[in-house]
């Protein structure tokens, strides 16, 4: 802390030399008026509370810094032992001397306190406590003093009264929970006074502002928070969020009416656009938005307690300014579960000795004069007691494909990447605005001229970013092979008639079952093409979660995403989620089935469940499907036609041994033909009937049910 104006230096003088020598102490000079005032405050507290014995250990002062605080130094030649009585006499003499020397004229600190007091409407007593806080915080030796005496909270009031001369009742009132000093966060340790801390220590930002040559409200504000940058997105990018109009109307009304206690919690995976949403909303509503940083200028993390204190101060600073809002990101370190809380992350969120008192946090939430937005990456880590204090809670899931496509177009200039590349990026469901922004920035800096090479670089950068974050980093592949034709599906239902009927249907639930490779998932993609609907495929890796309730939540999110995209939802290997509950041994096996059935009932689109193990499906789930369609091996006619098409030859040209062998391959699927064609491509062979029959014969022999069949041509 820099010296304030009107400094008064006090040197050791003859007036007290004789008396001090008798007590074996030497006098020290003071460097500033504040140091002198700190010594007076300390001596008044010690005298009033009779702390002299606490300061001694084996006849000597416990800590030399305490003597330095009050301007004394123990004379090494003055004897070996000091009694409490002797110490009190020396301290009384020093106090009398210093009180005569203490200047009475206002100084720079007094002027700054007056400005702050007018701004926050602080009382004389509150300003007196703040001055004591500035003085004692400046003198860091005060921490040694309070550590030595282990001051309690009741003692803190008495100590403040002794140091300032303020009435005890007014001090108690000024330090009440609902008064500005407690709400503001100016006092760093009052709630922890019983632990031996300075009860009126000021936080660093407040101390710096009061120490300045002239108090500047804006400088003080900027030391605590930063002005939010402009959003790179607009509210149009959040049109898929059904609660958007509600939030917009609520905040607009709250600002207009200057309503207190307005808090909105936004939660979702990192990069889903939560912070950008707040910035876009503030811009739309013409609000001044300030953000509480989580790092200082040097990139060092700021503790949750210090961030919340900064937030509390800013709430008071902005109270009289119209159309303001605050954004507090990464709230887990403030609202995390406290001791005694339950949940999978509770043990991680138990706070140490610096934990924020729940009562103060709750009160701040209930009385904040400026609307606040709180952003979290994981709502599961937030204490339930805090969740009840939020007016609105919004979940941010991965944006739907249409939105992801717009985001790609927003960050990449026209012509920077091909349409095909942009489409592929949009298919990556875990690709968030934050990812796209970084990919575009890096790709642009590479200055690659060739479009094809640029596309490849963009894809590599995007996939590497997703992989590093532990997210899905698989580029979409061609959904259907070029030789695909539903005529090559052996089912017990007319698929063409089904597709025709679905054109005029609001929705349907289809269960596609049968052997692997028989074309179940491919048919779902074919339906998407016929009906002009996107197809959203979810597999076990997409939906199964590690923690209790996570799978259920991801199942619900899948249906929500399909609804927002107007997509056909396909759950592949549905037996993983619809397993018969009669054989369940764990509760989660039941709950995930219940969740999927519930979502099926409420879903008004087309839902497709594919399985190779229909016998394992829950009986209740089977009743909920409108169609249960069996997919079987290709029949003889289909095998001939599909092989002919794959080889680009007439069906009638398949004759002789090749035809005979092909007719005997009664366990062939469309997927097997696709595998055969890939083998030909890898080996450089031109697909011929003979080659495909040979490969298909080998594929059939590897199937488990074929290994148990008799050798030869027996059926």
XYZ file of C-alpha atoms in Angstrom:
715
model
C 0.000 0.000 0.000
C 1.449 3.374 -0.966
C 1.714 6.159 1.597
C -1.235 8.508 1.691
C -0.967 12.275 1.789
C -0.308 14.301 4.938
C 2.244 11.870 6.342
C 3.583 12.517 9.827
C 6.898 10.867 10.800
C 7.549 10.054 14.423
C 11.069 9.434 15.606
C 12.232 8.235 18.991
C 12.617 11.275 21.239
C 13.788 12.198 24.651
C 10.287 12.467 26.024
C 10.040 8.713 26.411
C 13.671 7.585 26.358
C 14.041 7.380 30.127
C 10.785 5.540 30.722
C 11.424 3.147 27.869
C 14.955 2.390 29.034
C 13.590 1.414 32.435
C 11.398 -1.172 30.697
C 14.206 -2.393 28.478
C 12.682 -1.298 25.165
C 14.035 0.783 22.316
C 11.819 3.142 20.318
C 11.486 2.700 16.539
C 10.563 5.340 13.953
C 7.300 5.155 11.974
C 7.364 5.351 8.197
C 3.972 6.930 7.718
C 0.871 8.295 9.301
C -0.909 4.982 8.691
C 1.850 3.045 10.477
C 1.506 5.392 13.447
C -2.289 5.010 13.431
C -1.950 1.218 13.212
C 0.281 1.247 16.308
C -2.289 3.299 18.218
C -5.117 0.928 17.212
C -3.083 -2.112 18.241
C -2.144 -0.632 21.623
C -5.767 0.343 22.319
C -6.926 -3.215 21.557
C -4.197 -4.775 23.710
C -4.942 -2.458 26.638
C -8.709 -2.879 26.425
C -8.670 -6.681 26.092
C -5.730 -7.242 28.528
C -3.819 -9.351 25.982
C -0.413 -8.736 27.576
C -0.012 -12.268 28.949
C -0.943 -13.763 25.564
C 1.937 -11.877 23.946
C 4.596 -13.293 26.288
C 6.403 -16.602 26.190
C 9.048 -17.378 28.786
C 9.446 -13.727 29.649
C 9.884 -12.489 26.088
C 7.570 -11.228 23.346
C 6.270 -14.154 21.244
C 6.783 -12.380 17.948
C 9.105 -9.454 17.249
C 6.707 -8.284 14.507
C 4.164 -7.410 17.189
C 6.713 -5.061 18.808
C 7.534 -3.608 15.383
C 3.823 -2.931 14.889
C 3.651 -0.684 17.934
C 7.061 0.972 17.384
C 9.135 -0.840 19.989
C 12.123 -3.145 19.988
C 13.215 -5.289 22.913
C 16.650 -4.183 24.198
C 18.959 -7.208 24.153
C 20.902 -5.663 27.081
C 17.848 -4.855 29.141
C 17.416 -8.096 31.026
C 16.140 -11.595 30.345
C 12.554 -11.637 31.592
C 9.545 -9.393 31.178
C 6.375 -9.779 33.207
C 2.875 -9.048 31.981
C 2.714 -6.133 34.390
C 5.936 -4.617 33.052
C 4.778 -5.101 29.478
C 1.497 -3.343 30.200
C 3.312 -0.382 31.726
C 5.557 -0.066 28.670
C 2.608 -0.323 26.273
C 0.634 2.287 28.242
C 3.562 4.700 28.042
C 3.911 4.110 24.297
C 0.158 4.616 23.753
C 0.165 7.927 25.618
C 3.067 9.132 23.511
C 1.603 8.050 20.185
C -1.876 9.436 20.860
C -0.333 12.862 21.371
C 1.524 12.548 18.082
C -1.409 11.229 16.010
C -2.506 13.884 13.443
C -6.109 15.087 13.627
C -6.458 16.550 10.149
C -8.206 14.533 7.354
C -5.906 12.589 5.086
C -6.254 11.016 1.658
C -7.755 7.846 3.127
C -10.490 9.875 4.817
C -11.344 11.603 1.545
C -11.502 8.309 -0.362
C -13.663 6.751 2.325
C -16.037 9.702 2.109
C -16.475 9.143 -1.665
C -17.069 5.435 -1.212
C -19.469 6.142 1.634
C -21.572 8.522 -0.457
C -21.699 6.044 -3.317
C -22.836 3.126 -1.138
C -24.689 5.196 1.497
C -22.470 3.988 4.349
C -22.918 5.237 7.908
C -20.279 6.959 10.046
C -19.737 3.720 11.948
C -19.366 1.682 8.751
C -16.787 4.161 7.470
C -14.961 3.970 10.791
C -14.758 0.184 10.517
C -13.529 0.474 6.932
C -10.820 2.914 8.012
C -9.722 0.504 10.716
C -9.680 -2.189 8.041
C -7.455 -0.091 5.752
C -5.084 0.793 8.578
C -4.742 -2.742 9.940
C -4.498 -4.355 6.505
C -1.696 -1.964 5.640
C 0.154 -3.099 8.752
C 0.602 -6.801 8.002
C 1.945 -7.364 11.520
C -1.657 -7.216 12.696
C -2.009 -10.822 11.503
C 0.735 -11.805 13.947
C -1.074 -9.971 16.728
C -4.385 -11.708 16.112
C -2.691 -15.080 15.689
C -1.076 -14.637 19.082
C -4.327 -13.784 20.864
C -6.665 -16.007 18.744
C -9.428 -13.444 18.642
C -12.989 -14.751 18.560
C -15.943 -13.117 16.820
C -17.399 -11.644 20.058
C -13.939 -10.345 20.908
C -13.718 -8.822 17.451
C -16.541 -6.390 18.265
C -14.804 -5.382 21.515
C -11.482 -4.973 19.724
C -13.060 -2.786 17.025
C -14.713 -0.666 19.708
C -11.424 -0.251 21.567
C -9.511 0.759 18.431
C -12.093 3.183 17.000
C -14.027 4.467 19.995
C -17.278 3.772 18.126
C -20.370 2.709 20.122
C -20.606 -1.060 20.579
C -24.255 -1.231 19.518
C -23.571 0.637 16.287
C -20.652 -1.669 15.513
C -22.848 -4.742 15.961
C -25.523 -3.193 13.741
C -22.977 -2.218 11.065
C -21.669 -5.789 10.962
C -25.106 -7.397 10.719
C -25.768 -9.757 7.815
C -28.103 -7.384 6.003
C -25.844 -4.309 6.141
C -23.619 -3.097 3.333
C -20.312 -4.100 4.914
C -21.330 -7.748 5.200
C -23.041 -7.863 1.820
C -20.291 -6.056 -0.026
C -17.438 -8.407 0.678
C -15.102 -5.557 1.676
C -14.115 -7.353 4.879
C -11.991 -10.369 4.013
C -12.085 -12.315 7.272
C -14.908 -11.178 9.548
C -16.702 -14.499 9.164
C -13.489 -16.304 10.063
C -12.429 -14.094 12.988
C -12.463 -17.034 15.396
C -9.522 -18.524 13.543
C -7.144 -15.817 14.550
C -7.448 -13.630 11.470
C -7.739 -9.879 11.319
C -11.536 -9.453 11.507
C -11.552 -6.221 9.484
C -8.910 -7.056 6.877
C -9.805 -5.560 3.487
C -9.520 -7.474 0.262
C -6.724 -6.405 -2.052
C -8.892 -4.570 -4.580
C -10.643 -2.456 -1.941
C -7.382 -1.643 -0.207
C -5.807 -0.561 -3.484
C -8.786 1.663 -4.375
C -8.762 3.386 -0.979
C -4.971 3.817 -1.141
C -5.056 5.652 -4.466
C -4.357 9.413 -4.517
C -8.001 9.827 -5.501
C -10.757 7.229 -5.331
C -12.088 6.345 -8.789
C -15.205 4.204 -8.950
C -14.541 3.029 -12.502
C -10.945 2.073 -11.756
C -12.157 0.178 -8.696
C -14.771 -1.618 -10.785
C -12.263 -2.607 -13.485
C -9.928 -4.031 -10.862
C -12.634 -6.515 -9.919
C -14.404 -7.351 -13.186
C -13.937 -6.819 -16.907
C -16.243 -5.473 -19.548
C -17.629 -8.376 -21.553
C -16.487 -8.522 -25.188
C -19.003 -8.568 -28.001
C -20.530 -11.937 -28.720
C -19.451 -13.799 -31.831
C -22.949 -15.292 -32.010
C -26.441 -13.849 -32.107
C -29.654 -14.987 -30.483
C -30.642 -16.425 -33.867
C -28.019 -19.104 -33.261
C -30.016 -20.194 -30.229
C -33.374 -20.396 -31.950
C -33.455 -24.132 -31.192
C -33.724 -23.328 -27.476
C -37.380 -23.307 -26.565
C -36.778 -21.272 -23.375
C -35.036 -18.397 -25.161
C -38.102 -16.108 -25.400
C -38.893 -16.781 -21.742
C -35.413 -15.770 -20.572
C -35.396 -12.693 -22.772
C -38.761 -11.477 -21.472
C -37.891 -12.191 -17.848
C -34.580 -10.310 -17.895
C -36.098 -7.384 -19.808
C -38.858 -7.052 -17.209
C -36.430 -7.444 -14.283
C -34.193 -4.674 -15.628
C -37.132 -2.376 -16.264
C -38.517 -2.833 -12.731
C -35.063 -2.842 -11.049
C -36.010 -6.131 -9.407
C -33.624 -7.574 -6.800
C -32.460 -11.182 -6.515
C -32.577 -12.004 -10.240
C -30.341 -15.015 -10.953
C -30.195 -17.274 -14.025
C -28.147 -20.489 -14.074
C -26.887 -21.827 -17.410
C -25.388 -25.313 -17.476
C -24.103 -27.717 -20.091
C -20.965 -29.217 -21.589
C -17.989 -26.886 -22.195
C -18.153 -25.009 -25.475
C -21.931 -25.244 -25.974
C -22.222 -21.455 -26.159
C -23.361 -20.534 -22.647
C -21.118 -17.511 -22.233
C -21.724 -16.346 -25.797
C -25.453 -16.608 -25.171
C -25.258 -14.239 -22.208
C -23.192 -11.775 -24.238
C -25.650 -11.956 -27.150
C -28.623 -11.512 -24.803
C -27.010 -8.507 -23.101
C -26.351 -6.928 -26.499
C -29.943 -7.511 -27.627
C -31.348 -5.996 -24.419
C -28.820 -3.119 -24.439
C -27.305 -4.124 -21.092
C -23.862 -3.274 -19.828
C -22.329 -6.665 -19.065
C -19.417 -7.249 -16.696
C -17.690 -10.612 -16.252
C -16.017 -11.856 -13.079
C -12.649 -13.233 -14.264
C -11.279 -16.588 -13.113
C -7.667 -15.612 -13.817
C -5.617 -12.536 -13.057
C -3.580 -10.604 -15.625
C -0.701 -13.071 -15.239
C -2.917 -16.066 -15.962
C -2.967 -17.242 -12.344
C -6.252 -18.761 -11.203
C -8.336 -16.762 -8.749
C -9.977 -18.697 -5.920
C -13.727 -19.057 -5.801
C -13.917 -17.096 -2.547
C -12.040 -14.126 -3.973
C -14.153 -14.195 -7.131
C -17.360 -14.194 -5.135
C -16.110 -11.317 -2.994
C -15.371 -9.368 -6.181
C -18.866 -10.202 -7.420
C -20.470 -9.009 -4.164
C -18.571 -5.710 -4.260
C -19.563 -5.104 -7.880
C -23.205 -5.758 -7.092
C -22.991 -2.766 -4.738
C -20.976 -0.618 -7.154
C -23.442 -1.212 -10.003
C -26.584 -0.905 -7.889
C -27.251 2.692 -8.880
C -26.381 2.269 -12.546
C -29.260 1.461 -14.898
C -29.305 -1.524 -17.268
C -26.366 -3.510 -15.927
C -25.758 -7.248 -15.589
C -23.053 -9.523 -14.198
C -21.721 -12.816 -15.574
C -20.049 -15.346 -13.278
C -18.493 -18.253 -15.189
C -17.246 -21.574 -13.769
C -19.414 -21.369 -10.671
C -18.482 -24.817 -9.339
C -15.799 -23.396 -7.053
C -18.443 -21.228 -5.346
C -21.585 -23.350 -5.423
C -19.906 -26.716 -5.068
C -21.169 -29.266 -2.573
C -20.142 -28.528 1.020
C -19.379 -30.898 3.879
C -22.205 -33.299 4.455
C -23.416 -33.081 0.854
C -24.005 -36.210 -1.173
C -23.592 -37.024 -4.839
C -20.808 -38.421 -7.031
C -18.726 -35.236 -6.892
C -19.359 -34.171 -3.312
C -15.974 -35.363 -2.070
C -14.266 -33.212 -4.684
C -16.165 -30.096 -3.764
C -15.578 -30.049 -0.027
C -14.075 -26.679 0.661
C -11.115 -25.976 2.912
C -10.782 -23.320 5.617
C -11.453 -20.631 3.011
C -14.953 -21.888 2.196
C -17.668 -19.338 1.722
C -20.405 -19.324 4.312
C -23.612 -20.649 2.776
C -25.742 -18.066 4.549
C -23.821 -15.168 3.052
C -23.926 -16.677 -0.441
C -27.661 -17.317 -0.221
C -28.347 -13.826 1.051
C -26.284 -12.305 -1.736
C -28.266 -14.292 -4.303
C -31.574 -13.213 -2.805
C -30.743 -9.506 -2.554
C -28.439 -8.725 -5.496
C -29.598 -5.457 -7.116
C -28.166 -6.326 -10.560
C -29.305 -9.354 -12.630
C -26.688 -12.100 -12.573
C -25.956 -14.961 -14.960
C -24.161 -17.987 -13.528
C -22.477 -20.465 -15.876
C -21.625 -24.054 -15.002
C -20.216 -26.994 -16.965
C -21.719 -29.541 -14.600
C -24.871 -28.910 -12.613
C -24.275 -32.159 -10.723
C -21.536 -30.479 -8.679
C -23.771 -27.664 -7.399
C -25.231 -27.855 -3.917
C -29.009 -28.286 -3.982
C -29.399 -25.502 -1.417
C -28.075 -23.036 -3.990
C -30.112 -24.402 -6.888
C -33.305 -23.308 -5.126
C -32.133 -19.682 -5.270
C -32.058 -19.474 -9.062
C -35.085 -18.051 -10.864
C -34.378 -19.845 -14.146
C -32.181 -22.851 -14.891
C -31.352 -23.514 -18.548
C -29.585 -26.528 -19.980
C -27.326 -26.022 -22.997
C -26.955 -29.220 -24.983
C -24.981 -29.721 -28.157
C -26.555 -27.511 -30.825
C -28.546 -29.384 -33.501
C -27.005 -29.994 -36.915
C -28.737 -27.043 -38.567
C -27.319 -24.702 -35.947
C -23.864 -26.297 -36.187
C -23.987 -25.688 -39.932
C -24.784 -22.000 -39.415
C -21.971 -21.728 -36.890
C -19.504 -23.202 -39.405
C -20.661 -20.636 -41.972
C -20.275 -17.861 -39.422
C -16.638 -18.603 -38.626
C -15.477 -19.606 -42.106
C -15.629 -17.021 -44.864
C -17.269 -17.942 -48.182
C -14.920 -20.100 -50.197
C -12.501 -20.822 -47.352
C -13.681 -24.443 -47.196
C -15.805 -26.506 -49.532
C -19.509 -27.130 -49.004
C -18.738 -30.816 -48.499
C -16.215 -30.000 -45.756
C -18.670 -27.643 -44.047
C -21.351 -30.334 -44.154
C -19.004 -32.889 -42.611
C -18.024 -30.516 -39.802
C -21.700 -29.899 -39.072
C -22.218 -33.645 -38.684
C -19.824 -33.701 -35.717
C -22.302 -33.415 -32.849
C -19.630 -32.526 -30.272
C -18.247 -29.672 -32.369
C -19.133 -26.516 -30.427
C -18.831 -22.833 -31.374
C -15.626 -22.662 -29.354
C -14.114 -25.532 -31.357
C -15.162 -24.037 -34.692
C -13.701 -20.638 -33.786
C -10.302 -22.156 -32.941
C -10.253 -24.372 -36.015
C -11.050 -21.430 -38.299
C -8.381 -19.260 -36.665
C -5.648 -21.890 -36.978
C -6.595 -22.905 -40.519
C -6.641 -19.277 -41.658
C -3.148 -18.678 -40.287
C -1.760 -21.592 -42.358
C -2.617 -19.758 -45.631
C -2.997 -22.950 -47.651
C -4.035 -22.050 -51.207
C -5.289 -25.408 -52.471
C -8.920 -25.922 -51.416
C -8.690 -29.708 -51.122
C -5.589 -29.465 -48.930
C -7.252 -26.734 -46.865
C -10.293 -28.958 -46.323
C -8.046 -31.788 -45.161
C -6.200 -29.477 -42.736
C -9.467 -28.160 -41.291
C -10.704 -31.687 -40.730
C -7.449 -32.782 -39.061
C -7.444 -29.750 -36.744
C -11.111 -30.229 -35.820
C -10.746 -33.939 -35.111
C -7.545 -33.426 -33.078
C -9.302 -30.800 -30.954
C -12.246 -33.107 -30.277
C -9.990 -36.079 -29.559
C -7.954 -34.099 -27.044
C -11.165 -33.155 -25.233
C -12.300 -36.795 -25.097
C -15.192 -36.144 -27.487
C -16.488 -37.902 -30.583
C -13.903 -37.313 -33.308
C -15.120 -39.557 -36.114
C -15.982 -37.909 -39.390
C -19.280 -39.099 -40.855
C -19.024 -41.655 -43.612
C -21.277 -42.314 -46.555
C -24.442 -43.646 -45.042
C -25.479 -45.972 -47.870
C -23.368 -47.947 -50.360
C -23.725 -47.058 -53.997
C -25.330 -50.422 -54.762
C -27.965 -49.955 -52.027
C -31.516 -50.895 -52.984
C -34.306 -51.766 -50.505
C -35.288 -54.503 -52.942
C -32.319 -56.423 -51.564
C -33.770 -56.506 -48.057
C -35.492 -59.739 -47.048
C -38.180 -58.636 -44.591
C -41.610 -59.758 -43.467
C -43.157 -56.373 -44.323
C -43.501 -54.422 -47.532
C -40.914 -51.677 -46.930
C -41.981 -49.564 -49.888
C -45.525 -49.505 -48.562
C -44.212 -48.603 -45.093
C -42.148 -45.686 -46.446
C -45.137 -44.450 -48.412
C -47.320 -44.560 -45.320
C -44.779 -42.701 -43.201
C -44.928 -39.742 -45.589
C -48.366 -38.910 -44.209
C -47.792 -40.070 -40.648
C -46.863 -37.830 -37.753
C -44.600 -40.500 -36.325
C -44.008 -44.193 -35.764
C -42.002 -46.564 -33.598
C -40.191 -49.270 -35.523
C -38.319 -52.252 -34.156
C -35.963 -53.701 -36.775
C -34.538 -57.057 -35.725
C -32.492 -59.756 -37.348
C -28.981 -60.968 -38.105
C -26.061 -58.527 -38.310
C -25.594 -57.061 -41.779
C -29.161 -57.639 -42.928
C -29.639 -53.923 -43.558
C -31.509 -52.632 -40.513
C -29.559 -49.423 -39.938
C -29.127 -48.862 -43.676
C -32.894 -48.967 -44.085
C -33.249 -46.245 -41.462
C -30.919 -44.028 -43.524
C -32.936 -44.916 -46.629
C -36.076 -43.764 -44.839
C -34.335 -40.486 -44.098
C -33.640 -39.978 -47.799
C -37.164 -40.913 -48.841
C -38.850 -38.730 -46.206
C -36.259 -35.919 -46.416
C -35.442 -36.131 -42.709
C -31.985 -36.143 -41.136
C -31.077 -39.392 -39.388
C -29.659 -39.317 -35.869
C -27.949 -42.585 -34.924
C -27.098 -43.284 -31.277
C -25.047 -46.266 -30.157
C -24.069 -47.600 -26.785
C -20.916 -45.470 -26.665
C -23.058 -42.379 -27.178
C -25.596 -43.098 -24.454
C -24.021 -45.243 -21.736
C -22.643 -43.171 -18.841
C -20.252 -43.857 -15.984
C -22.293 -42.262 -13.210
C -25.707 -42.961 -11.779
C -28.406 -41.296 -13.861
C -26.019 -40.278 -16.652
C -27.325 -42.867 -19.143
C -30.913 -41.796 -18.489
C -29.984 -38.163 -19.044
C -28.224 -38.955 -22.324
C -31.207 -40.992 -23.548
C -33.447 -37.999 -22.845
C -30.986 -35.711 -24.643
C -31.033 -37.984 -27.707
C -34.806 -37.678 -28.030
C -34.622 -33.924 -27.445
C -31.962 -33.562 -30.154
C -34.041 -35.605 -32.608
C -37.088 -33.479 -31.850
C -35.145 -30.242 -32.414
C -33.654 -31.549 -35.664
C -36.922 -33.117 -36.857
C -34.755 -36.191 -37.307
C -35.397 -39.913 -37.440
C -33.882 -41.232 -34.216
C -32.111 -44.567 -34.507
C -30.845 -46.408 -31.443
C -28.554 -49.138 -32.661
C -28.136 -52.270 -30.571
C -31.237 -51.308 -28.614
C -31.020 -54.504 -26.564
C -28.370 -52.675 -24.501
C -31.081 -50.327 -23.233
C -34.298 -52.372 -23.465
C -33.101 -55.525 -21.762
C -35.818 -57.540 -20.028
C -36.303 -56.062 -16.546
C -37.269 -59.426 -15.079
C -33.626 -60.448 -15.081
C -32.302 -57.138 -13.794
C -29.947 -57.336 -10.814
C -29.190 -53.621 -10.502
C -31.497 -50.652 -10.150
C -29.932 -48.749 -13.032
C -30.807 -51.618 -15.398
C -34.450 -50.912 -14.601
C -34.268 -47.125 -14.658
C -32.655 -46.896 -18.081
C -35.370 -49.136 -19.557
C -38.014 -46.981 -17.877
C -36.435 -43.817 -19.240
C -36.299 -45.131 -22.810
C -39.923 -46.302 -22.656
C -41.009 -42.935 -21.281
C -39.208 -41.062 -24.023
C -40.672 -43.362 -26.687
C -44.181 -42.625 -25.426
C -43.731 -38.849 -25.616
C -41.773 -38.740 -28.893
C -43.899 -37.631 -31.840
C -41.331 -38.345 -34.564
C -40.032 -41.530 -36.151
C -38.101 -43.754 -33.745
C -36.183 -46.803 -34.926
C -34.671 -49.401 -32.610
C -32.446 -52.015 -34.203
C -31.327 -55.204 -32.491
C -29.770 -58.555 -33.243
C -31.205 -59.997 -30.025
C -34.938 -59.421 -29.983
C -35.461 -62.280 -27.519
C -33.645 -60.205 -24.889
C -35.920 -57.166 -25.198
C -38.280 -56.218 -22.395
C -41.822 -57.448 -23.044
C -43.330 -54.046 -22.287
C -41.061 -52.397 -24.828
C -42.162 -54.735 -27.614
C -45.771 -53.688 -27.053
C -44.848 -50.060 -27.640
C -43.538 -50.585 -31.176
C -45.998 -49.979 -33.997
C -44.050 -52.315 -36.274
C -41.687 -55.148 -35.476
C -39.949 -55.949 -38.738
C -37.761 -59.001 -39.221
C -34.669 -58.672 -41.452
C -33.396 -62.012 -42.712
C -30.674 -63.396 -44.955
C -31.055 -62.711 -48.674
C -33.163 -65.236 -50.521
C -31.871 -66.971 -53.670
C -33.362 -64.501 -56.110
C -32.003 -61.510 -54.110
C -28.519 -63.033 -53.921
C -28.330 -63.450 -57.658
C -29.646 -59.962 -58.384
C -27.375 -58.218 -55.840
C -24.211 -60.014 -57.007
C -25.076 -59.231 -60.618
C -25.559 -55.561 -59.767
C -22.316 -55.411 -57.798
C -20.436 -56.929 -60.744
C -22.328 -54.844 -63.333
C -23.455 -57.948 -65.264
C -26.908 -59.281 -66.237
C -28.465 -61.710 -63.797
C -28.827 -64.312 -66.547
C -25.069 -64.272 -67.051
C -24.540 -65.994 -63.699
C -24.341 -69.627 -64.722
C -22.495 -72.863 -64.009
C -20.556 -73.563 -60.823
C -20.713 -69.925 -59.754
C -24.499 -69.998 -59.836
C -24.648 -73.345 -58.047
C -22.330 -72.162 -55.284
C -24.131 -68.841 -54.930
C -27.489 -70.576 -54.588
C -26.123 -72.680 -51.741
C -24.965 -69.595 -49.774
C -28.158 -69.234 -47.777
C -26.687 -67.102 -44.955
C -25.596 -64.062 -46.960
C -26.563 -60.473 -46.090
C -26.267 -57.183 -47.976
C -23.489 -56.326 -45.540
C -21.514 -59.364 -46.699
C -21.677 -58.126 -50.295
C -20.421 -54.721 -49.174
C -17.486 -56.419 -47.404
C -16.677 -58.402 -50.554
C -16.599 -55.235 -52.659
C -14.275 -53.538 -50.157
C -11.904 -56.500 -50.343
C -11.808 -56.215 -54.111
C -11.061 -52.529 -53.880
C -8.200 -53.064 -51.428
C -6.636 -55.884 -53.469
C -7.146 -54.112 -56.777
C -9.345 -56.848 -58.212
C -12.183 -56.154 -60.599
C -15.370 -57.489 -58.973
C -16.426 -60.646 -60.797
C -19.093 -63.198 -59.991
C -16.488 -65.858 -59.283
C -14.483 -63.566 -57.005
C -17.517 -62.399 -55.049
C -18.848 -65.956 -54.663
C -15.480 -67.048 -53.278
C -15.349 -64.182 -50.783
C -18.986 -64.632 -49.781
C -18.409 -68.351 -49.222
C -15.555 -67.523 -46.842
C -17.679 -64.907 -45.052
C -20.528 -67.378 -44.523
C -18.200 -70.046 -43.155
C -17.047 -67.619 -40.419
C -20.544 -67.063 -39.014
C -21.142 -68.749 -35.650
C -24.331 -70.517 -36.709
C -22.617 -71.847 -39.848
C -19.714 -73.388 -37.924
C -22.154 -75.733 -36.196
C -23.710 -76.943 -39.470
C -22.622 -80.240 -41.147
C -19.825 -80.170 -43.670
C -20.511 -80.391 -47.393
C -23.684 -79.301 -49.082
C -26.115 -80.671 -46.528
C -28.759 -78.160 -45.495
